[in-house]
């Protein structure tokens, strides 16, 4: 998926390899953030996206 520019939006990307979270990133007008904890992701997304439009992208890695 190509990221298109939305002024002032917060962009969050989550990568999951079932059944666990692999990594997350938050970009936007603020300093980019990244981590590996779901709890940290929720807290960071809540503070970064307050009052802004937010786009969340999910990457799901499956082993067949």
PDB file of N, CA and C in Angstrom:
ATOM      1  N   UNK A   1       0.845  -1.186   0.000  1.00  0.00           N
ATOM      2  CA  UNK A   1       0.000   0.000   0.000  1.00  0.00           C
ATOM      3  C   UNK A   1       0.881   1.236   0.000  1.00  0.00           C
ATOM      4  N   UNK A   2       0.591   2.153  -0.846  1.00  0.00           N
ATOM      5  CA  UNK A   2       1.339   3.395  -0.926  1.00  0.00           C
ATOM      6  C   UNK A   2       0.750   4.406   0.033  1.00  0.00           C
ATOM      7  N   UNK A   3       1.619   5.048   0.778  1.00  0.00           N
ATOM      8  CA  UNK A   3       1.169   6.073   1.731  1.00  0.00           C
ATOM      9  C   UNK A   3       0.965   7.376   0.991  1.00  0.00           C
ATOM     10  N   UNK A   4      -0.250   7.887   1.007  1.00  0.00           N
ATOM     11  CA  UNK A   4      -0.517   9.188   0.403  1.00  0.00           C
ATOM     12  C   UNK A   4      -0.469  10.242   1.503  1.00  0.00           C
ATOM     13  N   UNK A   5      -0.203  11.450   1.128  1.00  0.00           N
ATOM     14  CA  UNK A   5      -0.034  12.540   2.096  1.00  0.00           C
ATOM     15  C   UNK A   5      -1.375  13.067   2.563  1.00  0.00           C
ATOM     16  N   UNK A   6      -1.588  13.042   3.858  1.00  0.00           N
ATOM     17  CA  UNK A   6      -2.735  13.703   4.476  1.00  0.00           C
ATOM     18  C   UNK A   6      -2.129  14.629   5.523  1.00  0.00           C
ATOM     19  N   UNK A   7      -2.230  15.935   5.298  1.00  0.00           N
ATOM     20  CA  UNK A   7      -1.628  16.899   6.213  1.00  0.00           C
ATOM     21  C   UNK A   7      -2.160  16.722   7.620  1.00  0.00           C
ATOM     22  N   UNK A   8      -1.244  16.623   8.573  1.00  0.00           N
ATOM     23  CA  UNK A   8      -1.612  16.539   9.969  1.00  0.00           C
ATOM     24  C   UNK A   8      -2.064  15.175  10.437  1.00  0.00           C
ATOM     25  N   UNK A   9      -2.062  14.171   9.571  1.00  0.00           N
ATOM     26  CA  UNK A   9      -2.512  12.840   9.967  1.00  0.00           C
ATOM     27  C   UNK A   9      -1.407  12.081  10.683  1.00  0.00           C
ATOM     28  N   UNK A  10      -1.811  11.173  11.529  1.00  0.00           N
ATOM     29  CA  UNK A  10      -0.891  10.259  12.194  1.00  0.00           C
ATOM     30  C   UNK A  10      -0.975   8.924  11.471  1.00  0.00           C
ATOM     31  N   UNK A  11       0.169   8.344  11.136  1.00  0.00           N
ATOM     32  CA  UNK A  11       0.234   7.066  10.439  1.00  0.00           C
ATOM     33  C   UNK A  11       0.811   6.023  11.379  1.00  0.00           C
ATOM     34  N   UNK A  12       0.085   4.950  11.607  1.00  0.00           N
ATOM     35  CA  UNK A  12       0.548   3.870  12.474  1.00  0.00           C
ATOM     36  C   UNK A  12       0.624   2.593  11.653  1.00  0.00           C
ATOM     37  N   UNK A  13       1.728   1.868  11.785  1.00  0.00           N
ATOM     38  CA  UNK A  13       1.901   0.594  11.093  1.00  0.00           C
ATOM     39  C   UNK A  13       2.184  -0.479  12.134  1.00  0.00           C
ATOM     40  N   UNK A  14       1.432  -1.569  12.069  1.00  0.00           N
ATOM     41  CA  UNK A  14       1.585  -2.680  12.995  1.00  0.00           C
ATOM     42  C   UNK A  14       1.906  -3.916  12.175  1.00  0.00           C
ATOM     43  N   UNK A  15       2.945  -4.657  12.576  1.00  0.00           N
ATOM     44  CA  UNK A  15       3.291  -5.913  11.908  1.00  0.00           C
ATOM     45  C   UNK A  15       3.059  -7.054  12.887  1.00  0.00           C
ATOM     46  N   UNK A  16       2.201  -7.981  12.480  1.00  0.00           N
ATOM     47  CA  UNK A  16       1.864  -9.128  13.310  1.00  0.00           C
ATOM     48  C   UNK A  16       2.319 -10.410  12.628  1.00  0.00           C
ATOM     49  N   UNK A  17       2.927 -11.306  13.387  1.00  0.00           N
ATOM     50  CA  UNK A  17       3.223 -12.653  12.923  1.00  0.00           C
ATOM     51  C   UNK A  17       2.482 -13.550  13.903  1.00  0.00           C
ATOM     52  N   UNK A  18       1.368 -14.066  13.471  1.00  0.00           N
ATOM     53  CA  UNK A  18       0.455 -14.739  14.379  1.00  0.00           C
ATOM     54  C   UNK A  18       1.186 -15.747  15.239  1.00  0.00           C
ATOM     55  N   UNK A  19       0.989 -15.753  16.523  1.00  0.00           N
ATOM     56  CA  UNK A  19       0.006 -14.974  17.277  1.00  0.00           C
ATOM     57  C   UNK A  19       0.604 -13.780  18.009  1.00  0.00           C
ATOM     58  N   UNK A  20       1.714 -13.239  17.563  1.00  0.00           N
ATOM     59  CA  UNK A  20       2.334 -12.163  18.348  1.00  0.00           C
ATOM     60  C   UNK A  20       2.623 -10.914  17.526  1.00  0.00           C
ATOM     61  N   UNK A  21       2.740  -9.813  18.252  1.00  0.00           N
ATOM     62  CA  UNK A  21       3.116  -8.533  17.658  1.00  0.00           C
ATOM     63  C   UNK A  21       4.611  -8.559  17.382  1.00  0.00           C
ATOM     64  N   UNK A  22       5.023  -8.208  16.173  1.00  0.00           N
ATOM     65  CA  UNK A  22       6.439  -8.188  15.827  1.00  0.00           C
ATOM     66  C   UNK A  22       7.011  -6.797  16.059  1.00  0.00           C
ATOM     67  N   UNK A  23       6.367  -5.780  15.488  1.00  0.00           N
ATOM     68  CA  UNK A  23       6.835  -4.410  15.683  1.00  0.00           C
ATOM     69  C   UNK A  23       5.741  -3.425  15.309  1.00  0.00           C
ATOM     70  N   UNK A  24       5.911  -2.184  15.750  1.00  0.00           N
ATOM     71  CA  UNK A  24       4.995  -1.110  15.380  1.00  0.00           C
ATOM     72  C   UNK A  24       5.783   0.164  15.164  1.00  0.00           C
ATOM     73  N   UNK A  25       5.200   1.071  14.360  1.00  0.00           N
ATOM     74  CA  UNK A  25       5.793   2.379  14.085  1.00  0.00           C
ATOM     75  C   UNK A  25       4.682   3.410  14.013  1.00  0.00           C
ATOM     76  N   UNK A  26       4.965   4.602  14.505  1.00  0.00           N
ATOM     77  CA  UNK A  26       4.023   5.712  14.401  1.00  0.00           C
ATOM     78  C   UNK A  26       4.776   6.884  13.786  1.00  0.00           C
ATOM     79  N   UNK A  27       4.211   7.436  12.709  1.00  0.00           N
ATOM     80  CA  UNK A  27       4.807   8.573  12.017  1.00  0.00           C
ATOM     81  C   UNK A  27       3.764   9.668  11.897  1.00  0.00           C
ATOM     82  N   UNK A  28       4.209  10.848  11.633  1.00  0.00           N
ATOM     83  CA  UNK A  28       3.292  11.969  11.439  1.00  0.00           C
ATOM     84  C   UNK A  28       4.017  13.268  11.688  1.00  0.00           C
ATOM     85  N   UNK A  29       3.314  14.235  12.241  1.00  0.00           N
ATOM     86  CA  UNK A  29       3.928  15.530  12.526  1.00  0.00           C
ATOM     87  C   UNK A  29       4.882  15.461  13.711  1.00  0.00           C
ATOM     88  N   UNK A  30       4.763  14.410  14.522  1.00  0.00           N
ATOM     89  CA  UNK A  30       5.622  14.262  15.695  1.00  0.00           C
ATOM     90  C   UNK A  30       6.850  13.429  15.335  1.00  0.00           C
ATOM     91  N   UNK A  31       7.757  13.301  16.263  1.00  0.00           N
ATOM     92  CA  UNK A  31       8.935  12.456  16.078  1.00  0.00           C
ATOM     93  C   UNK A  31       8.491  11.014  15.905  1.00  0.00           C
ATOM     94  N   UNK A  32       9.009  10.296  14.895  1.00  0.00           N
ATOM     95  CA  UNK A  32       8.614   8.897  14.705  1.00  0.00           C
ATOM     96  C   UNK A  32       8.910   8.061  15.956  1.00  0.00           C
ATOM     97  N   UNK A  33       8.015   7.126  16.237  1.00  0.00           N
ATOM     98  CA  UNK A  33       8.174   6.235  17.379  1.00  0.00           C
ATOM     99  C   UNK A  33       8.086   4.801  16.886  1.00  0.00           C
ATOM    100  N   UNK A  34       8.724   3.873  17.603  1.00  0.00           N
ATOM    101  CA  UNK A  34       8.684   2.459  17.234  1.00  0.00           C
ATOM    102  C   UNK A  34       8.847   1.615  18.489  1.00  0.00           C
ATOM    103  N   UNK A  35       8.403   0.373  18.401  1.00  0.00           N
ATOM    104  CA  UNK A  35       8.553  -0.521  19.530  1.00  0.00           C
ATOM    105  C   UNK A  35       8.052  -1.907  19.211  1.00  0.00           C
ATOM    106  N   UNK A  36       7.976  -2.734  20.259  1.00  0.00           N
ATOM    107  CA  UNK A  36       7.565  -4.126  20.096  1.00  0.00           C
ATOM    108  C   UNK A  36       6.495  -4.557  21.097  1.00  0.00           C
ATOM    109  N   UNK A  37       6.017  -3.645  21.915  1.00  0.00           N
ATOM    110  CA  UNK A  37       5.018  -3.962  22.931  1.00  0.00           C
ATOM    111  C   UNK A  37       3.657  -3.392  22.529  1.00  0.00           C
ATOM    112  N   UNK A  38       2.618  -4.220  22.598  1.00  0.00           N
ATOM    113  CA  UNK A  38       1.275  -3.760  22.253  1.00  0.00           C
ATOM    114  C   UNK A  38       0.810  -2.664  23.201  1.00  0.00           C
ATOM    115  N   UNK A  39       1.109  -2.794  24.454  1.00  0.00           N
ATOM    116  CA  UNK A  39       0.723  -1.776  25.437  1.00  0.00           C
ATOM    117  C   UNK A  39       1.363  -0.430  25.102  1.00  0.00           C
ATOM    118  N   UNK A  40       2.660  -0.437  24.766  1.00  0.00           N
ATOM    119  CA  UNK A  40       3.357   0.800  24.391  1.00  0.00           C
ATOM    120  C   UNK A  40       2.745   1.402  23.123  1.00  0.00           C
ATOM    121  N   UNK A  41       2.332   0.541  22.174  1.00  0.00           N
ATOM    122  CA  UNK A  41       1.720   1.018  20.941  1.00  0.00           C
ATOM    123  C   UNK A  41       0.428   1.775  21.227  1.00  0.00           C
ATOM    124  N   UNK A  42      -0.418   1.202  22.060  1.00  0.00           N
ATOM    125  CA  UNK A  42      -1.704   1.839  22.365  1.00  0.00           C
ATOM    126  C   UNK A  42      -1.497   3.186  23.044  1.00  0.00           C
ATOM    127  N   UNK A  43      -0.568   3.255  23.991  1.00  0.00           N
ATOM    128  CA  UNK A  43      -0.287   4.510  24.694  1.00  0.00           C
ATOM    129  C   UNK A  43       0.291   5.549  23.731  1.00  0.00           C
ATOM    130  N   UNK A  44       1.258   5.139  22.916  1.00  0.00           N
ATOM    131  CA  UNK A  44       1.892   6.063  21.969  1.00  0.00           C
ATOM    132  C   UNK A  44       0.899   6.546  20.918  1.00  0.00           C
ATOM    133  N   UNK A  45       0.048   5.654  20.415  1.00  0.00           N
ATOM    134  CA  UNK A  45      -0.932   6.048  19.404  1.00  0.00           C
ATOM    135  C   UNK A  45      -1.956   7.011  19.992  1.00  0.00           C
ATOM    136  N   UNK A  46      -2.382   6.766  21.203  1.00  0.00           N
ATOM    137  CA  UNK A  46      -3.357   7.660  21.845  1.00  0.00           C
ATOM    138  C   UNK A  46      -2.794   9.068  22.003  1.00  0.00           C
ATOM    139  N   UNK A  47      -1.523   9.169  22.409  1.00  0.00           N
ATOM    140  CA  UNK A  47      -0.948  10.503  22.602  1.00  0.00           C
ATOM    141  C   UNK A  47      -0.592  11.171  21.276  1.00  0.00           C
ATOM    142  N   UNK A  48      -0.135  10.402  20.287  1.00  0.00           N
ATOM    143  CA  UNK A  48       0.269  10.987  19.000  1.00  0.00           C
ATOM    144  C   UNK A  48      -0.924  11.390  18.147  1.00  0.00           C
ATOM    145  N   UNK A  49      -2.049  10.708  18.302  1.00  0.00           N
ATOM    146  CA  UNK A  49      -3.175  10.958  17.404  1.00  0.00           C
ATOM    147  C   UNK A  49      -4.259  11.846  18.002  1.00  0.00           C
ATOM    148  N   UNK A  50      -4.060  12.326  19.194  1.00  0.00           N
ATOM    149  CA  UNK A  50      -5.089  13.139  19.847  1.00  0.00           C
ATOM    150  C   UNK A  50      -5.426  14.365  19.006  1.00  0.00           C
ATOM    151  N   UNK A  51      -6.686  14.471  18.605  1.00  0.00           N
ATOM    152  CA  UNK A  51      -7.147  15.610  17.819  1.00  0.00           C
ATOM    153  C   UNK A  51      -6.776  15.563  16.353  1.00  0.00           C
ATOM    154  N   UNK A  52      -6.234  14.439  15.885  1.00  0.00           N
ATOM    155  CA  UNK A  52      -5.824  14.314  14.480  1.00  0.00           C
ATOM    156  C   UNK A  52      -6.488  13.120  13.831  1.00  0.00           C
ATOM    157  N   UNK A  53      -6.546  13.158  12.527  1.00  0.00           N
ATOM    158  CA  UNK A  53      -6.984  11.998  11.761  1.00  0.00           C
ATOM    159  C   UNK A  53      -5.895  10.933  11.874  1.00  0.00           C
ATOM    160  N   UNK A  54      -6.295   9.677  11.978  1.00  0.00           N
ATOM    161  CA  UNK A  54      -5.319   8.596  12.153  1.00  0.00           C
ATOM    162  C   UNK A  54      -5.568   7.488  11.146  1.00  0.00           C
ATOM    163  N   UNK A  55      -4.494   6.996  10.545  1.00  0.00           N
ATOM    164  CA  UNK A  55      -4.547   5.877   9.617  1.00  0.00           C
ATOM    165  C   UNK A  55      -3.734   4.753  10.234  1.00  0.00           C
ATOM    166  N   UNK A  56      -4.343   3.569  10.371  1.00  0.00           N
ATOM    167  CA  UNK A  56      -3.635   2.418  10.919  1.00  0.00           C
ATOM    168  C   UNK A  56      -3.512   1.367   9.823  1.00  0.00           C
ATOM    169  N   UNK A  57      -2.273   0.967   9.551  1.00  0.00           N
ATOM    170  CA  UNK A  57      -2.003  -0.085   8.561  1.00  0.00           C
ATOM    171  C   UNK A  57      -1.574  -1.337   9.324  1.00  0.00           C
ATOM    172  N   UNK A  58      -2.060  -2.488   8.912  1.00  0.00           N
ATOM    173  CA  UNK A  58      -1.672  -3.748   9.558  1.00  0.00           C
ATOM    174  C   UNK A  58      -1.028  -4.651   8.527  1.00  0.00           C
ATOM    175  N   UNK A  59       0.126  -5.182   8.876  1.00  0.00           N
ATOM    176  CA  UNK A  59       0.803  -6.189   8.063  1.00  0.00           C
ATOM    177  C   UNK A  59       0.669  -7.507   8.822  1.00  0.00           C
ATOM    178  N   UNK A  60       0.138  -8.504   8.193  1.00  0.00           N
ATOM    179  CA  UNK A  60      -0.057  -9.807   8.817  1.00  0.00           C
ATOM    180  C   UNK A  60       0.819 -10.823   8.117  1.00  0.00           C
ATOM    181  N   UNK A  61       1.735 -11.454   8.857  1.00  0.00           N
ATOM    182  CA  UNK A  61       2.646 -12.451   8.304  1.00  0.00           C
ATOM    183  C   UNK A  61       2.092 -13.821   8.662  1.00  0.00           C
ATOM    184  N   UNK A  62       1.784 -14.612   7.640  1.00  0.00           N
ATOM    185  CA  UNK A  62       1.257 -15.948   7.854  1.00  0.00           C
ATOM    186  C   UNK A  62       2.239 -16.995   7.361  1.00  0.00           C
ATOM    187  N   UNK A  63       2.289 -18.088   8.069  1.00  0.00           N
ATOM    188  CA  UNK A  63       3.099 -19.235   7.669  1.00  0.00           C
ATOM    189  C   UNK A  63       2.146 -20.325   7.196  1.00  0.00           C
ATOM    190  N   UNK A  64       2.224 -20.680   5.948  1.00  0.00           N
ATOM    191  CA  UNK A  64       1.308 -21.694   5.415  1.00  0.00           C
ATOM    192  C   UNK A  64       1.993 -23.017   5.271  1.00  0.00           C
TER     193      UNK A  64
END
